[in-house]
Short mmCIF file of C-alpha atoms in Angstrom, two decimals:
data_model
loop_
_atom_site.label_atom_id
_atom_site.label_comp_id
_atom_site.label_asym_id
_atom_site.label_seq_id
_atom_site.Cartn_x
_atom_site.Cartn_y
_atom_site.Cartn_z
CA MET A 1 0.00 0.00 0.00
CA SER A 2 2.57 2.53 1.03
CA SER A 3 6.33 2.54 1.11
CA PHE A 4 8.89 4.96 2.49
CA ASN A 5 12.59 5.04 1.74
CA SER A 6 13.38 6.27 5.23
CA VAL A 7 11.94 7.63 8.43
CA SER A 8 13.01 11.04 7.20
CA ASP A 9 10.92 10.69 4.02
CA ALA A 10 7.95 9.63 6.06
CA LEU A 11 8.25 12.61 8.42
CA ASP A 12 8.63 14.98 5.47
CA LEU A 13 5.27 13.78 4.28
CA LEU A 14 3.64 14.36 7.64
CA VAL A 15 4.14 18.12 7.86
CA ASP A 16 4.86 20.33 4.88
CA PRO A 17 7.43 23.10 5.41
CA PHE A 18 6.25 26.60 6.21
CA ASP A 19 7.53 29.52 4.20
CA ASP A 20 5.18 32.35 5.13
CA VAL A 21 6.38 35.37 7.06
CA GLY A 22 5.37 36.00 10.65
CA ASP A 23 3.93 39.01 12.39
CA TRP A 24 6.31 40.14 15.11
CA ASP A 25 4.41 43.38 15.63
CA GLU A 26 1.31 41.44 16.57
CA ILE A 27 3.26 39.62 19.26
CA VAL A 28 4.51 42.83 20.81
CA ARG A 29 1.04 44.38 20.63
CA ARG A 30 -0.55 41.40 22.32
CA ALA A 31 2.14 41.19 24.93
CA LEU A 32 1.64 44.86 25.73
CA ALA A 33 -2.14 44.63 25.78
CA LEU A 34 -2.14 41.56 28.00
CA SER A 35 0.50 42.79 30.39
CA PRO A 36 -1.00 42.59 33.90
CA ASP A 37 0.99 45.47 35.29
CA ARG A 38 1.81 48.31 32.96
CA GLU A 39 3.73 50.19 35.61
CA GLN A 40 6.25 47.40 35.98
CA ARG A 41 6.73 47.00 32.26
CA PRO A 42 10.39 47.28 31.28
CA ARG A 43 11.43 50.62 29.90
CA GLN A 44 12.23 49.24 26.47
CA LEU A 45 8.74 47.75 26.16
CA ARG A 46 7.18 51.06 27.21
CA PHE A 47 9.23 52.79 24.55
CA LEU A 48 8.03 50.29 21.99
CA ALA A 49 4.41 50.86 23.00
CA ALA A 50 4.87 54.58 22.72
CA THR A 51 6.48 54.15 19.31
CA ALA A 52 3.66 51.91 18.10
CA ILE A 53 1.02 54.41 19.21
CA VAL A 54 2.91 57.28 17.64
CA VAL A 55 3.24 55.38 14.37
CA LEU A 56 -0.46 54.52 14.31
CA THR A 57 -1.46 58.04 15.24
CA THR A 58 0.85 59.52 12.65
CA ALA A 59 -0.55 57.29 9.94
CA LEU A 60 -4.09 58.38 10.74
CA VAL A 61 -3.23 62.03 11.13
CA VAL A 62 -1.37 62.17 7.85
CA ALA A 63 -4.03 60.26 6.03
CA THR A 64 -7.27 61.95 6.95
CA PRO A 65 -8.76 64.89 8.82
CA LEU A 66 -10.78 62.36 10.78
CA GLY A 67 -7.57 60.60 11.59
CA ALA A 68 -6.31 63.86 13.02
CA ALA A 69 -9.47 64.18 15.06
CA ILE A 70 -9.48 60.71 16.50
CA GLY A 71 -5.78 60.06 16.44
CA ARG A 72 -5.21 62.11 19.58
CA ALA A 73 -7.50 60.03 21.72
CA LEU A 74 -7.77 56.51 20.44
CA ASP A 75 -5.92 53.25 20.65
CA GLY A 76 -7.06 52.23 17.18
CA PHE A 77 -8.95 48.98 17.21
CA GLY A 78 -8.46 48.63 20.95
CA THR A 79 -10.94 45.92 21.85
CA TRP A 80 -9.83 43.81 18.92
CA VAL A 81 -6.18 44.09 19.87
CA THR A 82 -6.98 42.57 23.26
CA GLY A 83 -9.27 40.06 21.58
CA GLN A 84 -12.20 41.16 23.74
CA PRO A 85 -14.63 43.13 21.56
CA GLY A 86 -18.31 43.04 22.55
CA THR A 87 -19.50 40.35 24.92
CA PRO A 88 -18.98 36.58 24.90
CA ALA A 89 -21.22 34.74 22.45
CA SER A 90 -23.81 32.40 23.93
CA PRO A 91 -22.76 28.74 24.28
CA ASP A 92 -25.29 27.83 21.57
CA ALA A 93 -23.88 30.39 19.14
CA GLN A 94 -20.34 29.24 19.89
CA LYS A 95 -21.37 25.62 19.40
CA ALA A 96 -23.12 26.40 16.10
CA PHE A 97 -20.03 28.23 14.90
CA GLN A 98 -17.77 25.34 15.85
CA ALA A 99 -20.05 22.90 14.05
CA ALA A 100 -20.11 25.06 10.92
CA ASN A 101 -16.37 25.58 11.19
CA ALA A 102 -15.73 21.86 11.45
CA ARG A 103 -17.65 21.33 8.21
CA SER A 104 -15.93 24.13 6.42
CA TRP A 105 -13.40 23.53 3.73
CA ALA A 106 -11.44 26.60 4.81
CA SER A 107 -12.06 26.43 8.52
CA PHE A 108 -10.77 28.79 11.20
CA ALA A 109 -8.49 27.62 13.98
CA ARG A 110 -10.09 25.28 16.46
CA GLY A 111 -11.07 26.96 19.69
CA THR A 112 -11.76 30.27 17.97
CA GLU A 113 -13.83 32.31 20.40
CA LEU A 114 -16.81 34.26 19.10
CA ARG A 115 -17.71 37.63 20.59
CA LYS A 116 -21.18 39.11 20.19
CA LEU A 117 -20.88 42.64 18.87
CA LEU A 118 -24.26 43.84 17.69
CA VAL A 119 -27.85 42.64 17.44
CA THR A 120 -30.75 44.11 15.49
CA GLU A 121 -34.14 42.95 14.28
CA ALA A 122 -36.12 43.61 11.12
CA SER A 123 -39.41 42.11 9.93
CA GLY A 124 -39.20 39.03 12.10
CA ALA A 125 -35.53 38.34 11.45
CA THR A 126 -32.76 38.76 14.02
CA PHE A 127 -29.33 39.82 12.84
CA THR A 128 -26.45 39.06 15.20
CA LEU A 129 -22.97 40.24 14.33
CA TYR A 130 -20.15 38.30 15.93
CA GLY A 131 -16.45 39.04 15.86
CA PHE A 132 -13.44 36.83 16.24
CA ARG A 133 -9.75 36.86 15.56
CA SER A 134 -8.22 34.33 13.23
CA GLY A 135 -4.45 34.42 12.97
CA GLY A 136 -3.59 37.82 11.57
CA SER A 137 -7.16 38.72 10.62
CA LEU A 138 -10.15 40.28 12.30
CA CYS A 139 -13.30 38.51 11.22
CA LEU A 140 -17.00 39.22 11.36
CA ARG A 141 -19.75 36.64 11.22
CA LEU A 142 -23.33 37.70 10.62
CA VAL A 143 -25.96 35.17 11.66
CA VAL A 144 -29.59 35.67 10.66
CA SER A 145 -32.41 33.79 12.35
CA GLY A 146 -36.19 34.03 12.40
CA SER A 147 -38.16 34.73 9.22
CA VAL A 148 -34.96 34.29 7.19
CA ARG A 149 -32.01 32.13 8.10
CA GLY A 150 -28.43 32.36 6.95
CA SER A 151 -24.92 33.32 7.87
CA THR A 152 -21.79 34.71 6.34
CA SER A 153 -18.24 35.26 7.56
CA ASP A 154 -15.77 37.78 6.19
CA CYS A 155 -12.33 38.81 7.40
CA ALA A 156 -9.99 41.76 7.09
CA PRO A 157 -6.23 41.28 7.60
CA LEU A 158 -4.99 43.04 10.72
CA SER A 159 -2.07 44.38 8.75
CA ALA A 160 -4.48 46.00 6.30
CA LEU A 161 -6.45 47.58 9.13
CA GLN A 162 -3.33 49.03 10.63
CA THR A 163 -2.21 50.53 7.37
CA GLU A 164 -5.69 51.51 6.26
CA ARG A 165 -5.99 55.23 5.66
CA THR A 166 -9.51 55.30 7.00
CA PRO A 167 -10.69 54.71 10.57
CA ALA A 168 -13.18 52.04 9.55
CA VAL A 169 -13.31 49.25 6.98
CA VAL A 170 -16.32 47.91 5.09
CA VAL A 171 -16.00 44.13 5.33
CA ALA A 172 -19.22 43.25 3.48
CA ALA A 173 -21.68 45.41 1.55
CA ASP A 174 -25.24 44.54 0.52
CA GLU A 175 -24.85 40.95 1.65
CA PRO A 176 -28.21 39.42 0.66
CA PHE A 177 -30.37 37.25 2.90
CA GLY A 178 -33.51 35.57 1.63
CA SER A 179 -35.60 36.67 -1.31
CA VAL A 180 -39.13 37.93 -1.75
CA HIS A 181 -41.65 35.59 -3.32
CA VAL A 182 -42.83 37.79 -6.14
CA ARG A 183 -42.90 37.39 -9.89
CA PRO A 184 -39.40 37.92 -11.31
CA ASP A 185 -38.81 41.03 -13.38
CA ALA A 186 -38.19 40.87 -17.14
CA GLN A 187 -34.59 39.78 -16.59
CA GLY A 188 -35.63 37.15 -14.06
CA TYR A 189 -34.54 38.94 -10.88
CA VAL A 190 -36.43 39.02 -7.60
CA PRO A 191 -35.61 41.38 -4.73
CA GLU A 192 -33.91 40.06 -1.63
CA ALA A 193 -35.65 40.09 1.73
CA PHE A 194 -32.77 41.83 3.49
CA SER A 195 -29.32 43.09 2.64
CA ALA A 196 -26.66 43.72 5.24
CA THR A 197 -23.62 45.96 5.23
CA PHE A 198 -21.09 45.63 8.02
CA GLY A 199 -17.50 46.33 8.93
CA ILE A 200 -14.92 47.20 11.54
CA ALA A 201 -14.57 50.64 13.10
CA SER A 202 -11.82 52.11 15.23
CA ASP A 203 -12.52 53.44 18.71
CA GLY A 204 -12.85 57.08 17.65
CA VAL A 205 -15.68 56.46 15.19
CA LYS A 206 -18.96 57.70 16.65
CA ARG A 207 -21.26 57.19 13.66
CA VAL A 208 -21.26 55.26 10.44
CA THR A 209 -23.71 56.42 7.80
CA VAL A 210 -24.74 54.51 4.71
CA GLN A 211 -25.98 56.27 1.61
CA GLY A 212 -28.04 53.98 -0.60
CA ASP A 213 -30.48 54.18 -3.46
CA ALA A 214 -33.23 54.38 -0.83
CA GLY A 215 -31.62 57.27 1.05
CA GLN A 216 -29.28 57.76 3.97
CA ALA A 217 -29.37 55.89 7.28
CA ASP A 218 -27.19 55.34 10.33
CA ALA A 219 -25.62 51.96 10.94
CA LEU A 220 -25.62 50.41 14.38
CA ILE A 221 -22.21 50.80 15.96
CA GLY A 222 -20.55 49.03 18.89
CA GLY A 223 -17.73 46.67 19.81
CA ASN A 224 -15.48 48.24 17.17
CA ALA A 225 -17.96 47.17 14.50
CA PHE A 226 -20.91 48.54 12.56
CA LEU A 227 -23.96 46.92 10.99
CA TYR A 228 -26.68 48.19 8.68
CA VAL A 229 -29.60 46.05 7.54
CA ALA A 230 -31.85 47.13 4.67
CA ASP A 231 -35.33 45.68 5.26
CA HIS A 232 -36.93 44.51 2.01
CA PRO A 233 -34.92 46.78 -0.27
CA LYS A 234 -36.21 47.52 -3.75
CA LEU A 235 -34.93 45.32 -6.54
CA GLY A 236 -31.43 46.41 -7.45
CA ALA A 237 -31.16 48.94 -4.59
CA ARG A 238 -27.58 49.23 -3.45
CA ILE A 239 -25.42 51.00 -0.91
CA ARG A 240 -23.43 53.65 -2.76
CA ALA A 241 -21.37 55.26 0.00
CA VAL A 242 -20.38 54.53 3.58
CA ASP A 243 -18.99 57.30 5.78
CA ALA A 244 -17.33 57.19 9.18
CA VAL A 245 -17.99 60.19 11.42
CA ALA A 246 -15.85 61.26 14.37
CA ALA A 247 -17.18 62.80 17.59
CA ASN A 248 -16.44 66.29 16.27
CA GLY A 249 -18.46 65.62 13.12
CA THR A 250 -15.54 65.10 10.75
CA ARG A 251 -16.59 62.71 8.02
CA VAL A 252 -14.51 60.28 5.92
CA ALA A 253 -15.74 58.16 3.01
CA LEU A 254 -14.84 54.46 3.32
CA PRO A 255 -13.70 52.66 0.17
CA PHE A 256 -15.71 49.73 -1.14
CA ALA A 257 -17.22 48.54 -4.39
CA SER A 258 -21.01 48.71 -4.70
CA SER A 259 -22.42 45.35 -5.58
CA PRO A 260 -23.51 45.57 -9.22
CA PHE A 261 -27.05 44.80 -10.33
CA GLY A 262 -27.71 42.82 -13.47
CA THR A 263 -25.56 40.27 -15.17
CA LEU A 264 -23.54 42.72 -17.20
CA ALA A 265 -23.85 45.85 -15.06
CA LEU A 266 -20.26 45.88 -13.96
CA ALA A 267 -19.09 48.77 -11.87
CA ALA A 268 -15.75 50.47 -12.37
CA PRO A 269 -12.94 48.48 -10.80
CA PRO A 270 -11.84 49.74 -7.39
CA THR A 271 -8.69 51.75 -7.07
CA GLY A 272 -6.05 51.65 -4.37
CA LYS A 273 -3.48 49.25 -3.08
CA VAL A 274 -4.00 45.56 -3.67
CA HIS A 275 -3.99 43.52 -0.48
CA GLY A 276 -3.48 39.82 0.08
CA PRO A 277 -0.83 37.34 -0.96
CA SER A 278 1.06 37.87 -4.19
CA ARG A 279 1.73 34.20 -4.73
CA ILE A 280 0.02 30.87 -4.20
CA GLU A 281 0.39 29.95 -0.54
CA ARG A 282 -1.25 26.59 -0.55
CA HIS A 283 -2.49 24.10 -3.12
CA VAL A 284 -5.80 22.56 -2.16
CA VAL A 285 -6.72 19.22 -3.65
CA GLY A 286 -10.25 17.83 -3.67
CA GLY A 287 -12.65 18.93 -0.97
CA THR A 288 -16.20 20.19 -1.09
CA ILE A 289 -17.94 23.51 -0.57
CA GLY A 290 -20.11 23.10 2.53
CA TRP A 291 -22.82 25.58 1.67
CA VAL A 292 -23.17 24.12 -1.83
CA GLU A 293 -23.45 20.62 -0.40
CA ARG A 294 -26.12 21.83 1.99
CA ARG A 295 -27.90 23.74 -0.84
CA GLU A 296 -27.63 26.91 1.25
CA PRO A 297 -28.78 29.88 -0.85
CA ARG A 298 -25.79 32.16 -0.34
CA GLY A 299 -25.22 35.16 -2.54
CA ARG A 300 -27.97 36.18 -4.93
CA PRO A 301 -30.32 34.13 -7.09
CA VAL A 302 -29.31 33.59 -10.69
CA PRO A 303 -31.89 35.25 -12.95
CA ALA A 304 -34.53 32.85 -14.23
CA ASN A 305 -33.66 33.31 -17.89
CA LEU A 306 -30.00 32.67 -17.22
CA ARG A 307 -30.88 29.55 -15.24
CA LYS A 308 -32.80 28.27 -18.26
CA ARG A 309 -29.79 28.82 -20.43
CA LEU A 310 -27.57 26.96 -17.99
CA VAL A 311 -29.65 23.81 -18.30
CA GLY A 312 -28.12 21.64 -20.97
CA SER A 313 -25.39 24.18 -21.75
CA GLN A 314 -21.73 23.38 -22.28
CA LEU A 315 -20.99 25.09 -18.98
CA THR A 316 -22.89 22.44 -17.07
CA ARG A 317 -21.95 19.71 -19.54
CA GLY A 318 -25.57 19.00 -20.25
CA ALA A 319 -26.51 18.39 -16.62
CA LYS A 320 -29.23 20.22 -14.74
CA PRO A 321 -27.67 22.44 -12.05
CA LEU A 322 -28.64 21.53 -8.48
CA LEU A 323 -27.84 25.00 -7.17
CA ALA A 324 -27.00 28.20 -8.98
CA ARG A 325 -26.11 31.40 -7.10
CA LEU A 326 -24.32 34.60 -7.99
CA ILE A 327 -21.42 35.16 -5.60
CA GLN A 328 -19.26 38.25 -5.17
CA PRO A 329 -16.16 36.86 -3.39
CA ASP A 330 -14.46 40.19 -2.74
CA GLN A 331 -16.53 43.11 -1.49
CA ARG A 332 -14.03 45.53 -2.96
CA ASP A 333 -14.20 43.95 -6.37
CA PHE A 334 -17.20 43.88 -8.69
CA ILE A 335 -16.33 40.44 -10.08
CA ARG A 336 -19.05 37.86 -9.55
CA VAL A 337 -18.97 34.16 -10.20
CA MET B 1 23.71 30.69 22.05
CA GLY B 2 25.32 30.93 25.48
CA ARG B 3 24.40 33.69 27.91
CA ARG B 4 25.88 35.10 31.08
CA GLN B 5 23.20 37.64 32.02
CA SER B 6 19.58 36.94 32.91
CA GLY B 7 16.68 38.32 30.90
CA ALA B 8 16.21 38.36 27.13
CA SER B 9 15.92 41.53 25.12
CA LEU B 10 13.18 42.19 22.61
CA ASP B 11 15.78 42.35 19.87
CA GLU B 12 17.04 38.89 20.76
CA LEU B 13 13.53 37.49 20.79
CA ARG B 14 12.67 39.11 17.50
CA GLU B 15 15.85 37.82 15.91
CA ALA B 16 15.13 34.28 17.08
CA TYR B 17 11.51 34.54 15.89
CA GLN B 18 12.52 35.71 12.44
CA ARG B 19 15.38 33.25 12.12
CA ARG B 20 13.52 30.14 13.21
CA LEU B 21 9.86 30.91 12.50
CA ALA B 22 9.41 28.21 9.86
CA GLU B 23 10.89 25.59 12.18
CA PHE B 24 8.86 26.72 15.18
CA ARG B 25 5.72 26.46 13.11
CA ARG B 26 6.58 23.10 11.62
CA VAL B 27 7.27 21.54 14.99
CA ALA B 28 4.11 23.11 16.40
CA ALA B 29 2.12 21.75 13.45
CA ALA B 30 3.50 18.29 14.10
CA ILE B 31 2.38 18.51 17.73
CA VAL B 32 -1.06 20.10 17.33
CA GLY B 33 -1.95 18.50 14.00
CA ASP B 34 -3.17 21.68 12.33
CA ARG B 35 -1.16 24.17 10.26
CA GLU B 36 -3.36 27.17 11.00
CA LEU B 37 -3.43 26.40 14.67
CA ALA B 38 0.34 25.94 14.61
CA SER B 39 0.80 29.51 13.43
CA ASP B 40 -1.45 30.73 16.23
CA VAL B 41 0.45 28.58 18.72
CA VAL B 42 3.80 30.10 17.77
CA GLN B 43 2.35 33.61 18.03
CA GLU B 44 0.93 32.76 21.44
CA ALA B 45 4.23 31.22 22.54
CA PHE B 46 6.12 34.37 21.63
CA VAL B 47 3.56 36.56 23.38
CA ARG B 48 4.35 34.50 26.47
CA ALA B 49 8.06 34.82 25.81
CA VAL B 50 7.89 38.60 25.45
CA LYS B 51 5.85 38.91 28.63
CA GLN B 52 8.12 36.56 30.57
CA ARG B 53 11.40 37.63 29.01
CA ALA B 54 12.73 38.92 32.29
CA SER B 55 12.42 35.42 33.72
CA PHE B 56 14.89 33.93 31.24
CA ALA B 57 17.63 32.95 33.64
CA GLY B 58 20.41 32.67 31.08
CA ARG B 59 21.54 29.30 32.41
CA GLY B 60 20.75 27.56 29.12
CA SER B 61 20.49 28.91 25.60
CA LEU B 62 17.82 31.40 24.57
CA ASP B 63 16.86 29.06 21.73
CA GLY B 64 16.35 26.24 24.20
CA TRP B 65 14.19 28.47 26.39
CA LEU B 66 12.10 29.50 23.37
CA TRP B 67 11.73 25.94 22.14
CA ARG B 68 10.52 24.95 25.59
CA ILE B 69 7.83 27.66 25.47
CA VAL B 70 6.78 26.74 21.92
CA VAL B 71 6.59 23.03 22.70
CA ASN B 72 4.65 23.62 25.93
CA THR B 73 2.24 26.02 24.25
CA ALA B 74 1.69 23.50 21.45
CA ARG B 75 1.09 20.75 23.99
CA ASP B 76 -1.54 22.98 25.64
CA HIS B 77 -3.37 23.18 22.30
CA ARG B 78 -2.80 19.64 21.19
CA SER B 79 -5.67 17.46 20.07
CA ASP B 80 -5.51 13.84 18.93
CA PRO B 81 -4.04 14.21 15.44
CA VAL B 82 -0.34 14.34 14.72
CA GLY B 83 0.92 16.15 11.65
CA ASP B 84 -1.05 18.34 9.25
CA ARG B 85 -4.78 17.91 9.69
CA ASP B 86 -6.23 15.94 6.84
CA GLU B 87 -9.42 17.61 5.71
CA THR B 88 -10.21 14.64 3.53
CA ASP B 89 -10.99 12.52 6.58
CA GLU B 90 -14.64 13.37 6.08
CA PRO B 91 -16.51 10.50 4.48
CA GLY B 92 -17.27 10.77 0.81
CA VAL B 93 -14.56 13.30 0.13
CA TYR B 94 -11.82 12.78 -2.41
CA HIS B 95 -8.72 10.96 -1.22
CA ASP B 96 -5.46 10.74 -3.05
CA MET B 97 -2.28 8.78 -2.54
CA VAL B 98 -0.54 11.55 -0.65
CA ASP B 99 -3.35 11.69 1.89
CA GLU B 100 -3.28 7.95 2.25
CA ARG B 101 0.47 7.84 2.86
CA ARG B 102 0.22 10.77 5.26
CA ASN B 103 -2.44 8.96 7.26
CA VAL B 104 -0.17 5.92 7.48
CA VAL B 105 2.69 8.01 8.87
CA ARG B 106 0.37 9.83 11.24
CA ALA B 107 -0.99 6.58 12.61
CA ALA B 108 2.53 5.27 13.12
CA VAL B 109 3.80 8.43 14.83
CA GLN B 110 0.78 8.49 17.11
CA GLN B 111 1.84 5.15 18.48
CA LEU B 112 5.13 6.55 19.74
CA PRO B 113 5.39 7.75 23.35
CA GLU B 114 5.16 11.52 23.63
CA ARG B 115 8.82 12.06 24.52
CA GLN B 116 9.90 10.06 21.46
CA ARG B 117 7.59 12.13 19.28
CA LEU B 118 8.89 15.43 20.62
CA VAL B 119 12.52 14.44 20.23
CA LEU B 120 11.81 13.21 16.72
CA PHE B 121 10.00 16.43 15.75
CA LEU B 122 12.71 18.69 17.15
CA ARG B 123 15.43 16.70 15.46
CA HIS B 124 13.75 16.32 12.11
CA TYR B 125 11.71 19.49 11.66
CA ALA B 126 14.02 21.94 13.46
CA ASP B 127 17.33 20.16 12.85
CA LEU B 128 18.33 20.73 16.48
CA ASP B 129 21.43 19.03 17.81
CA TYR B 130 21.25 16.75 20.84
CA GLY B 131 22.28 19.50 23.24
CA SER B 132 19.58 21.88 22.03
CA ILE B 133 16.91 19.17 22.19
CA ALA B 134 18.06 18.33 25.71
CA ASP B 135 17.82 22.00 26.61
CA ALA B 136 14.37 22.36 25.08
CA LEU B 137 12.91 19.30 26.78
CA SER B 138 14.89 19.58 30.03
CA ILE B 139 16.46 16.14 29.66
CA SER B 140 20.06 14.98 29.34
CA ASP B 141 21.99 14.62 26.09
CA GLY B 142 22.23 10.89 26.69
CA THR B 143 18.48 10.59 27.07
CA VAL B 144 18.02 12.47 23.80
CA ALA B 145 20.30 10.05 21.96
CA ALA B 146 18.61 6.99 23.42
CA THR B 147 15.10 8.36 22.87
CA LEU B 148 15.84 9.34 19.28
CA HIS B 149 17.30 5.93 18.53
CA ALA B 150 14.26 4.22 20.04
CA ALA B 151 11.91 6.50 18.11
CA HIS B 152 13.63 5.79 14.79
CA SER B 153 13.64 2.06 15.39
CA ARG B 154 10.01 1.93 16.41
CA LEU B 155 8.84 4.14 13.58
CA ARG B 156 10.80 2.12 11.03
CA GLU B 157 9.24 -1.00 12.43
CA LEU B 158 5.72 0.40 12.34
CA LEU B 159 6.11 1.62 8.77
CA SER B 160 7.56 -1.73 7.70
CA GLU B 161 4.54 -3.46 9.16
CA VAL B 162 2.32 -1.28 7.01
CA ARG B 163 4.40 -2.00 3.92
CA SER B 164 4.24 -5.73 4.38
CA ALA B 165 0.54 -5.70 5.26
#
């Protein structure tokens, strides 16, 4: 069945080498944040803390007027740095997350602790936003229960947050949940029951406003996060702008790409610095996509006329699709698959 | 890395982290059985090291002290598996030959006593010499040599059994 030339060959197979870079700054930040007695901290560590705060403050001040406003008084994403944003999630929510995580193809580290950040209700549905840290990323998980059920998780790299020129980051925009049972329009689209926009905000952000096709509204804010839920939005209605507002009223627009409506209605590509790895970090072989296996209706429905065309097409190799959804993997990119 | 003074500086810790990160992570992955978790474990270990750096007595090497923290932190997070977690363990999911061979090695390594496993991991994945392994695990050089020999023999035997099965 199997053969190995040596013990060394066998051990090589057991654990692949690592070649990714580490995050020393994160270690120092955590060590500082968790230090039980700041007064007894060695001088060099205090100097490092001061340097880190100065660097963060300087970045914000240079970047934006809001940064200047909040930079004097904030510790950035303070509750996230200590890993204690919001309140502990309920045992049931933690258990559900662990179960979903265990099924996931790209699961988070075992033992990841959820924190409940925000809760809101709309038309019989409860929206609970959880936060958790995963390696070098801050992640948000929105769970919807009640009249509509669903969940989605999205992450932002900590390094990106620290270098971000804005005091808040849109992690997901117009994330759809459920759909309304009405006759599809001429192109086959039906409106979604709810759409959610959420993200991470630094300590100095007092308000987050969303400007959509239906007008302007305030997002809920708390636990270094914000959440806005559009209740039964009109077909094709989208969030067009998200602003963070400091205590003194200074306003900064947050970058994100509006989710396009229609198969070919592609928005202009986003500008700015590209984040993420520049090379393949891991080859994944085989596996399944949990939400596809469970026929979970993530993303948006595929228009009826396009679904008809998919049946028997070359794309599906003549087979009838079991599930077809439009997915926008990156909230800052208009590309959908 | 011999030392005469107690306490480790941040620069020394950072240098060791950057120099040996891949090895720390690989050994941690072998212990906890999960690559992602291994990265978290090493971060956590170094947070502990930074916080406790004043307690480094300087009697052994700094590397040995750090390896001890990494190994202990990994042991705190350890679950049953050894080696990279195999996500294809779920029924009905695609298996390939590499997965199958990896499972064979994992099963064999799991049968070794913990000390043999740790010595094997530190020797193979971190290329530590006997003195450094002894330092990291707080055992003698002689015990390292004997344990490593026993681990190799037993593992060879277990893998041969599989081959002839």
